[in-house]
Coordinates of C-alpha atoms and ligand atoms in Angstrom, one line a residue:
M1122 CA -44.9 37.8 -92.7
E1123 CA -46.1 39.6 -95.9
A1124 CA -43.6 40.9 -98.4
R1125 CA -43.9 42.5 -101.8
I1126 CA -41.1 41.6 -104.1
V1127 CA -40.4 43.2 -107.5
T1128 CA -38.7 40.9 -110.0
L1129 CA -36.7 42.3 -112.9
P1130 CA -35.7 39.3 -115.0
G1131 CA -33.9 41.4 -117.6
D1132 CA -32.2 39.9 -120.7
Y1133 CA -30.9 36.6 -122.1
I1134 CA -30.5 34.1 -119.3
G1135 CA -32.0 36.6 -116.8
P1136 CA -35.6 35.3 -117.1
E1137 CA -34.4 31.6 -116.7
I1138 CA -32.4 32.2 -113.6
T1139 CA -34.9 34.6 -112.0
R1140 CA -37.7 32.0 -112.5
E1141 CA -35.8 29.5 -110.4
A1142 CA -35.0 31.9 -107.6
V1143 CA -38.7 32.8 -107.4
K1144 CA -39.6 29.1 -107.3
V1145 CA -37.3 28.7 -104.3
L1146 CA -38.7 31.8 -102.6
M1147 CA -42.3 30.6 -103.1
R1148 CA -41.3 27.3 -101.5
V1149 CA -39.8 29.2 -98.5
A1150 CA -43.1 31.1 -98.2
E1151 CA -45.1 27.9 -98.2
K1152 CA -42.8 26.1 -95.8
F1153 CA -42.5 28.9 -93.3
G1154 CA -46.0 30.3 -93.5
H1155 CA -45.2 33.6 -95.2
S1156 CA -47.0 35.4 -98.0
F1157 CA -44.8 36.8 -100.7
T1158 CA -46.2 38.5 -103.7
F1159 CA -44.1 38.9 -106.9
K1160 CA -44.6 41.6 -109.5
E1161 CA -42.5 41.5 -112.6
Y1162 CA -41.2 44.6 -114.5
A1163 CA -38.9 45.1 -117.5
L1164 CA -35.3 46.3 -117.1
G1165 CA -32.4 46.7 -119.5
G1166 CA -32.8 45.5 -123.0
A1167 CA -36.3 44.1 -122.2
S1168 CA -37.3 47.6 -121.2
I1169 CA -35.7 49.2 -124.3
D1170 CA -37.7 46.8 -126.5
A1171 CA -40.9 47.5 -124.7
Y1172 CA -40.6 51.2 -123.8
G1173 CA -37.6 52.6 -125.6
V1174 CA -35.6 53.3 -122.4
P1175 CA -33.7 50.8 -120.1
L1176 CA -35.5 51.8 -117.0
T1177 CA -38.9 53.5 -116.8
E1178 CA -40.0 55.8 -114.0
E1179 CA -42.9 53.4 -113.3
T1180 CA -40.4 50.5 -112.8
L1181 CA -38.2 52.6 -110.5
A1182 CA -41.2 53.7 -108.5
A1183 CA -42.4 50.1 -108.1
C1184 CA -38.9 49.1 -106.9
N1185 CA -38.9 52.0 -104.4
S1186 CA -42.2 51.0 -102.9
A1187 CA -41.5 47.2 -102.7
D1188 CA -39.9 45.5 -99.8
A1189 CA -37.1 44.0 -102.0
V1190 CA -36.1 43.7 -105.6
L1191 CA -34.8 40.6 -107.3
M1192 CA -33.0 41.0 -110.5
G1193 CA -31.6 38.6 -113.1
S1194 CA -29.2 40.1 -115.6
V1195 CA -29.1 42.8 -118.2
G1196 CA -27.4 43.6 -121.5
G1197 CA -26.2 41.8 -124.6
P1198 CA -25.3 42.0 -128.2
K1199 CA -28.8 42.8 -129.3
W1200 CA -28.4 46.3 -127.9
D1201 CA -24.7 46.9 -128.7
K1202 CA -25.6 49.6 -131.2
V1203 CA -27.8 51.6 -128.8
P1204 CA -26.3 55.0 -127.8
A1205 CA -24.3 54.8 -124.6
D1206 CA -26.7 56.7 -122.4
K1207 CA -29.6 54.3 -123.4
R1208 CA -27.8 51.0 -123.1
P1209 CA -29.3 48.2 -120.9
E1210 CA -26.5 48.6 -118.3
K1211 CA -27.5 52.3 -118.0
G1212 CA -30.8 51.0 -116.7
L1213 CA -29.1 49.0 -114.0
L1214 CA -26.9 51.9 -112.9
A1215 CA -29.9 54.2 -112.8
L1216 CA -31.8 51.6 -110.7
R1217 CA -28.9 51.4 -108.2
K1218 CA -28.7 55.1 -108.0
G1219 CA -32.5 55.6 -107.9
M1220 CA -32.9 53.1 -105.1
Q1221 CA -29.9 54.7 -103.3
V1222 CA -28.4 51.3 -102.7
Y1223 CA -24.8 52.4 -102.1
A1224 CA -23.5 49.3 -100.3
N1225 CA -23.0 46.2 -102.4
L1226 CA -22.2 43.0 -100.5
R1227 CA -20.4 40.4 -102.6
P1228 CA -19.6 37.4 -100.4
C1229 CA -16.9 35.0 -101.7
R1230 CA -16.8 31.5 -100.2
I1231 CA -15.4 28.4 -101.6
H1232 CA -18.1 25.7 -101.4
P1233 CA -16.0 22.7 -100.3
Q1234 CA -17.8 20.6 -102.9
L1235 CA -16.5 22.9 -105.6
A1236 CA -12.9 23.0 -104.5
E1237 CA -12.0 21.3 -107.8
A1238 CA -13.5 24.2 -109.8
C1239 CA -11.1 26.7 -108.0
P1240 CA -8.1 27.4 -110.2
L1241 CA -5.8 28.0 -107.3
R1242 CA -3.4 25.4 -105.9
P1243 CA -4.8 23.2 -103.1
D1244 CA -2.2 24.5 -100.6
I1245 CA -3.4 28.1 -101.3
I1246 CA -7.0 27.3 -100.4
S1247 CA -6.2 24.9 -97.6
E1248 CA -7.3 27.5 -95.1
P1249 CA -11.0 28.6 -95.1
I1250 CA -11.8 31.3 -97.6
D1251 CA -14.7 33.5 -96.5
I1252 CA -14.4 37.1 -97.9
M1253 CA -17.0 39.8 -97.9
I1254 CA -16.3 42.3 -100.6
L1255 CA -18.2 45.5 -99.8
R1256 CA -18.2 47.6 -102.9
E1257 CA -19.4 51.2 -103.0
L1258 CA -22.1 51.2 -105.7
T1259 CA -23.5 54.7 -106.4
G1260 CA -20.4 56.8 -106.8
D1261 CA -16.9 56.7 -108.4
I1262 CA -16.1 56.8 -112.1
Y1263 CA -19.4 55.0 -112.8
F1264 CA -21.3 58.2 -112.1
G1265 CA -18.9 61.0 -112.9
R1266 CA -19.0 63.3 -115.8
R1267 CA -18.0 61.9 -119.2
S1268 CA -16.8 63.6 -122.3
R1269 CA -15.7 63.0 -125.8
S1270 CA -13.9 65.7 -127.9
E1271 CA -15.7 66.9 -131.0
D1272 CA -13.2 65.1 -133.2
R1273 CA -13.9 61.9 -131.2
T1274 CA -10.1 61.4 -130.5
R1275 CA -10.1 62.2 -126.7
A1276 CA -12.4 61.0 -123.9
T1277 CA -12.6 61.6 -120.2
D1278 CA -14.4 59.9 -117.3
E1279 CA -14.4 61.7 -114.0
M1280 CA -13.8 59.8 -110.8
A1281 CA -15.3 61.5 -107.8
Y1282 CA -16.0 60.6 -104.1
S1283 CA -17.2 62.7 -101.2
V1284 CA -16.3 62.1 -97.6
A1285 CA -19.9 61.4 -96.8
E1286 CA -20.1 58.7 -99.5
V1287 CA -17.0 57.0 -98.2
E1288 CA -18.0 57.3 -94.6
R1289 CA -21.4 55.6 -94.9
L1290 CA -19.9 52.7 -96.8
A1291 CA -17.0 52.4 -94.4
R1292 CA -19.2 52.3 -91.4
I1293 CA -21.1 49.3 -92.8
G1294 CA -17.7 47.7 -93.4
F1295 CA -16.6 48.3 -89.8
E1296 CA -19.9 47.0 -88.4
M1297 CA -19.6 43.9 -90.5
A1298 CA -16.0 43.2 -89.6
K1299 CA -17.1 43.5 -85.9
K1300 CA -19.6 40.7 -86.4
R1301 CA -17.2 38.6 -88.4
R1302 CA -13.5 38.0 -87.8
G1303 CA -12.7 41.5 -86.9
R1304 CA -10.5 42.4 -89.9
L1305 CA -11.1 45.1 -92.5
C1306 CA -9.0 45.8 -95.5
S1307 CA -9.6 49.0 -97.3
V1308 CA -8.5 48.9 -101.0
D1309 CA -7.6 52.0 -102.9
K1310 CA -4.9 53.5 -105.2
A1311 CA -3.9 56.3 -102.8
N1312 CA -0.3 56.4 -104.2
V1313 CA -1.8 57.9 -107.4
L1314 CA -5.5 59.0 -107.1
E1315 CA -6.8 62.0 -105.1
C1316 CA -10.1 60.1 -104.6
S1317 CA -8.2 57.3 -103.0
R1318 CA -6.4 59.6 -100.7
L1319 CA -9.7 61.0 -99.6
W1320 CA -11.0 57.4 -99.2
R1321 CA -8.0 56.4 -97.1
E1322 CA -8.1 59.5 -94.8
T1323 CA -11.8 58.9 -94.2
V1324 CA -11.3 55.2 -93.3
Q1325 CA -8.3 56.1 -91.1
R1326 CA -10.3 58.7 -89.2
L1327 CA -13.2 56.3 -88.6
S1328 CA -11.0 53.5 -87.5
A1329 CA -10.5 55.3 -84.2
E1330 CA -14.1 54.6 -83.4
Y1331 CA -13.7 50.9 -84.0
P1332 CA -10.7 49.8 -81.9
E1333 CA -11.8 46.2 -82.0
V1334 CA -11.4 46.1 -85.8
D1335 CA -8.0 45.4 -87.2
V1336 CA -7.7 47.7 -90.2
S1337 CA -5.3 47.4 -93.1
Y1338 CA -4.8 49.4 -96.3
M1339 CA -3.9 48.0 -99.6
Y1340 CA -3.3 49.3 -103.1
V1341 CA -5.7 47.7 -105.5
D1342 CA -2.9 46.2 -107.7
N1343 CA -1.5 44.5 -104.7
A1344 CA -4.9 43.5 -103.5
A1345 CA -5.6 41.8 -106.8
M1346 CA -2.4 39.8 -106.4
Q1347 CA -3.0 39.0 -102.7
L1348 CA -6.4 37.6 -103.5
I1349 CA -4.7 35.0 -105.6
L1350 CA -1.6 34.4 -103.5
H1351 CA -3.2 34.4 -100.1
P1352 CA -7.0 34.7 -100.1
G1353 CA -7.4 33.4 -96.6
Q1354 CA -5.9 36.6 -95.2
F1355 CA -9.1 38.6 -96.0
D1356 CA -12.2 39.0 -94.0
V1357 CA -14.1 42.2 -95.0
M1358 CA -12.7 44.3 -97.9
I1359 CA -14.1 47.7 -98.6
T1360 CA -13.5 49.5 -101.9
G1361 CA -14.8 51.9 -104.5
N1362 CA -17.2 51.1 -107.3
L1363 CA -14.7 50.3 -110.1
F1364 CA -12.1 48.5 -108.0
G1365 CA -14.9 46.5 -106.4
D1366 CA -16.3 45.5 -109.8
I1367 CA -12.9 44.1 -110.8
L1368 CA -12.0 42.4 -107.6
S1369 CA -15.4 40.7 -107.2
D1370 CA -15.1 39.1 -110.6
E1371 CA -11.6 37.9 -109.5
S1372 CA -13.1 36.5 -106.3
A1373 CA -15.7 34.7 -108.3
A1374 CA -13.0 32.8 -110.2
I1375 CA -11.6 31.8 -106.8
A1376 CA -15.0 30.6 -105.7
G1377 CA -15.2 28.3 -108.8
S1378 CA -17.7 30.0 -111.0
L1379 CA -19.3 33.4 -111.6
G1380 CA -22.6 31.5 -111.7
M1381 CA -22.4 30.8 -108.0
M1382 CA -22.0 34.4 -106.8
P1383 CA -24.9 36.3 -105.2
S1384 CA -25.0 40.0 -104.2
A1385 CA -27.0 42.3 -102.1
S1386 CA -27.2 46.1 -102.6
L1387 CA -28.4 48.0 -99.6
G1388 CA -29.1 51.6 -98.7
D1389 CA -30.1 53.2 -95.4
G1390 CA -33.2 51.2 -94.8
T1391 CA -33.9 47.5 -95.3
R1392 CA -35.1 47.7 -98.9
G1393 CA -32.5 46.1 -101.2
L1394 CA -31.7 45.1 -104.7
Y1395 CA -30.5 41.5 -105.1
E1396 CA -28.7 40.1 -108.2
P1397 CA -26.2 37.6 -109.1
I1398 CA -22.9 39.2 -110.0
H1399 CA -22.7 37.6 -113.4
G1400 CA -24.0 39.0 -116.7
S1401 CA -26.6 37.9 -119.1
A1402 CA -24.6 35.2 -120.9
P1403 CA -26.1 35.6 -124.4
D1404 CA -24.2 32.5 -125.7
I1405 CA -26.1 30.1 -123.4
A1406 CA -29.5 31.8 -123.2
G1407 CA -32.6 29.8 -123.9
R1408 CA -30.9 26.5 -123.6
D1409 CA -31.7 25.7 -120.0
I1410 CA -28.1 25.3 -119.0
A1411 CA -27.5 28.5 -117.0
N1412 CA -26.5 28.2 -113.4
P1413 CA -29.4 29.6 -111.3
L1414 CA -27.5 29.2 -107.9
G1415 CA -26.1 32.8 -107.9
T1416 CA -29.6 34.1 -108.2
I1417 CA -31.1 31.6 -105.7
L1418 CA -28.4 32.6 -103.2
S1419 CA -29.2 36.2 -103.9
G1420 CA -32.7 35.3 -102.8
A1421 CA -31.3 34.0 -99.6
L1422 CA -29.6 37.4 -99.0
L1423 CA -33.0 39.0 -99.8
L1424 CA -34.6 37.0 -97.0
R1425 CA -31.8 37.8 -94.6
H1426 CA -31.2 41.5 -95.2
S1427 CA -34.5 42.9 -96.4
L1428 CA -37.1 40.6 -94.7
G1429 CA -35.1 39.8 -91.6
L1430 CA -35.7 36.1 -92.1
N1431 CA -32.4 34.6 -91.2
E1432 CA -33.6 31.1 -90.6
E1433 CA -35.2 31.0 -94.0
A1434 CA -32.0 32.3 -95.6
V1435 CA -30.0 29.6 -94.0
A1436 CA -32.6 27.0 -95.2
V1437 CA -31.9 28.2 -98.8
E1438 CA -28.2 28.2 -98.4
T1439 CA -28.3 24.7 -96.8
A1440 CA -30.5 23.4 -99.6
V1441 CA -27.9 24.7 -102.2
S1442 CA -25.1 23.1 -100.2
R1443 CA -27.0 19.8 -100.1
V1444 CA -27.7 19.8 -103.9
L1445 CA -24.0 20.2 -104.4
D1446 CA -23.3 17.4 -101.8
D1447 CA -25.6 15.2 -103.8
G1448 CA -23.4 15.7 -106.8
F1449 CA -25.7 17.8 -109.0
R1450 CA -24.0 20.4 -111.2
T1451 CA -24.9 22.8 -114.0
P1452 CA -22.3 22.7 -116.9
D1453 CA -20.3 25.6 -115.6
I1454 CA -19.4 23.8 -112.3
Y1455 CA -19.4 20.3 -113.7
S1456 CA -16.6 17.9 -112.9
E1457 CA -16.2 14.2 -113.6
G1458 CA -18.4 11.8 -111.6
C1459 CA -21.1 14.5 -111.0
R1460 CA -24.5 14.6 -112.5
K1461 CA -25.1 17.3 -115.1
V1462 CA -28.4 19.1 -114.7
G1463 CA -30.0 22.1 -116.4
C1464 CA -31.2 25.4 -115.0
T1465 CA -34.8 24.3 -114.3
E1466 CA -33.8 21.0 -112.7
M1467 CA -31.3 22.7 -110.5
G1468 CA -34.0 25.1 -109.2
T1469 CA -36.3 22.2 -108.6
L1470 CA -33.6 20.2 -106.7
V1471 CA -33.0 23.2 -104.4
T1472 CA -36.7 23.6 -103.9
E1473 CA -37.1 20.0 -102.9
R1474 CA -34.5 20.4 -100.2
I1475 CA -36.3 23.2 -98.4
Ligands
IPM2871 C1 -21.6 44.1 -112.0 C2 -21.7 44.3 -113.5 C3 -22.2 45.7 -113.7 C4 -21.2 46.7 -113.1 C5 -22.4 46.1 -115.2 C6 -23.4 45.2 -115.9 C7 -22.9 47.5 -115.4 O1 -20.4 44.1 -114.1 O2 -22.7 44.1 -111.4 O3 -20.5 43.8 -111.5 O4 -20.2 47.1 -113.7 O5 -21.5 47.1 -111.9
MG2872 MG1 -19.0 43.3 -112.7

């Protein structure tokens, strides 16, 4: 098949990790007889430096006419003094909103080879951990009105959700749970927040249409605790933008390293935005020690969800698994007896196994 992929390497380690993921996708194309074309655009700080804004209209238009978008990471100290509405992160948020990718899939699995990197006690992770965090991505407090009083001593951020926004996200969650282990946990703060009460009512109403899915409701504070105490209880978790941001970083710690975590952001069609869940790691940028596996695994999600190439996606995931089996580790996942490799070599090792 032919596919047009836009790449947005972004800032600091972004270009290093994106390069490795592209290398892997090019190998997939060669091996399986596809033709992928890659076109690179600036996002975040890179776009601020080049055009004065974190996302240009041209870049957004290119993303919206591509088959899929692969992103590295944005932000960093270089742009800390930029006004809030022009920060690199603002470019990413505008991109998510502009592409209308409201459903953010953040899978959390413990690679058995990395069990040692998991900070939880072995008995807590003795049962398989395979959680799909489905985070709403284009609403919530991320996109509400903000204000600061004239004397700068008071600030507000509005949290808002509509029934329609919750419903379209929840339906994806129910459908996913049906294809997985049949369990859906909806996470909110309905004992305090009106948005959460609307969220919970909506999920409750929909649940009648999915009798085969076992639904539970959890307050976010308890969910944060349960993830650590008993992660094996979760199958699909659905939650709002802010809670999902927090819980997915927590799940990354469980999986061993933020560097391993991919994500897919989808809307109504197949076009999607794929990015690792970690940030731009300014402290290690340019030293060829970043872990590219989160981005490479995001590439696998791109193959599966936007291009419908499941076999190819599995080939990438298997290759990553085999590299770990063979004992290769970037510094963030290194443990004794393994072989330490850099970002470029890690990408090459995965490529060689496809
Ligand atoms: C993430 C990140 C972003 C978010 C930042 C960079 C705006 O933390 O993708 O989880 O909060 O969504
Ligand atoms: Mg985050």
